């Protein structure tokens, strides 16, 4: 499996089954846990565009996906 760590400023959509599902936002910080795993384990601090929460929220890497414009940016690197 090819896994890319998103960078700060990447646009994402929340995919987890939570009250934040389908909301979009911007990655503000990335924390990666270095371990002997096949893929890195990351947490993303995401500032959501809509909703009542004004402060950014932490999500696991499996709970967000890049929005199409962010995918293009990853492929260009």
Short mmCIF file of C-alpha atoms in Angstrom, two decimals:
data_model
loop_
_atom_site.label_atom_id
_atom_site.label_comp_id
_atom_site.label_asym_id
_atom_site.label_seq_id
_atom_site.Cartn_x
_atom_site.Cartn_y
_atom_site.Cartn_z
CA UNK A 1 0.00 0.00 0.00
CA UNK A 2 1.31 3.43 -0.93
CA UNK A 3 0.80 5.87 1.92
CA UNK A 4 1.65 9.57 1.89
CA UNK A 5 1.81 11.74 4.98
CA UNK A 6 -0.17 14.91 4.32
CA UNK A 7 1.61 18.18 4.90
CA UNK A 8 0.50 21.23 6.86
CA UNK A 9 -1.87 23.24 4.68
CA UNK A 10 -3.37 20.20 2.92
CA UNK A 11 -7.11 20.31 2.38
CA UNK A 12 -8.94 17.27 3.76
CA UNK A 13 -12.39 15.78 4.21
CA UNK A 14 -13.39 13.90 7.37
CA UNK A 15 -14.39 10.31 6.57
CA UNK A 16 -14.83 8.88 10.08
CA UNK A 17 -18.26 8.02 11.44
CA UNK A 18 -18.50 10.98 13.79
CA UNK A 19 -20.41 14.24 14.06
CA UNK A 20 -17.72 15.76 11.82
CA UNK A 21 -18.23 13.32 8.90
CA UNK A 22 -18.06 14.96 5.45
CA UNK A 23 -16.79 18.27 6.84
CA UNK A 24 -13.82 19.83 5.11
CA UNK A 25 -10.85 21.55 6.63
CA UNK A 26 -7.15 22.36 6.52
CA UNK A 27 -4.34 20.45 8.22
CA UNK A 28 -2.69 22.73 10.81
CA UNK A 29 -0.24 20.26 12.41
CA UNK A 30 0.98 16.69 11.85
CA UNK A 31 2.23 14.27 14.51
CA UNK A 32 3.81 11.04 13.27
CA UNK A 33 4.61 8.09 15.51
CA UNK A 34 7.78 6.44 14.31
CA UNK A 35 7.60 2.70 14.69
CA UNK A 36 8.51 -0.45 12.81
CA UNK A 37 5.21 -0.44 10.96
CA UNK A 38 4.47 -0.80 7.26
CA UNK A 39 2.96 2.67 7.19
CA UNK A 40 3.45 5.64 9.49
CA UNK A 41 0.85 6.28 12.16
CA UNK A 42 -0.18 9.94 11.99
CA UNK A 43 -2.49 12.34 13.70
CA UNK A 44 -3.65 15.48 11.92
CA UNK A 45 -4.79 18.66 13.63
CA UNK A 46 -7.56 19.92 11.34
CA UNK A 47 -9.24 23.33 11.35
CA UNK A 48 -12.76 22.62 10.09
CA UNK A 49 -14.48 25.12 7.80
CA UNK A 50 -17.97 24.74 9.20
CA UNK A 51 -19.61 23.75 12.43
CA UNK A 52 -19.77 25.16 15.89
CA UNK A 53 -16.23 24.25 16.98
CA UNK A 54 -13.79 27.10 16.46
CA UNK A 55 -10.66 25.26 17.62
CA UNK A 56 -8.90 22.64 15.45
CA UNK A 57 -9.56 18.92 16.15
CA UNK A 58 -7.17 15.96 16.09
CA UNK A 59 -7.97 13.07 13.72
CA UNK A 60 -6.16 9.80 13.02
CA UNK A 61 -4.76 9.38 9.50
CA UNK A 62 -7.53 6.89 8.66
CA UNK A 63 -10.25 9.42 9.56
CA UNK A 64 -9.43 11.98 6.87
CA UNK A 65 -8.71 11.94 3.16
CA UNK A 66 -7.14 14.56 0.94
CA UNK A 67 -9.40 16.63 -1.27
CA UNK A 68 -8.63 16.34 -5.00
CA UNK A 69 -6.59 19.57 -5.13
CA UNK A 70 -4.34 18.20 -2.35
CA UNK A 71 -3.83 14.96 -4.28
CA UNK A 72 -2.44 16.89 -7.23
CA UNK A 73 -0.03 18.70 -4.94
CA UNK A 74 1.21 15.37 -3.53
CA UNK A 75 1.77 13.89 -6.99
CA UNK A 76 3.81 16.90 -8.17
CA UNK A 77 6.43 16.42 -5.44
#
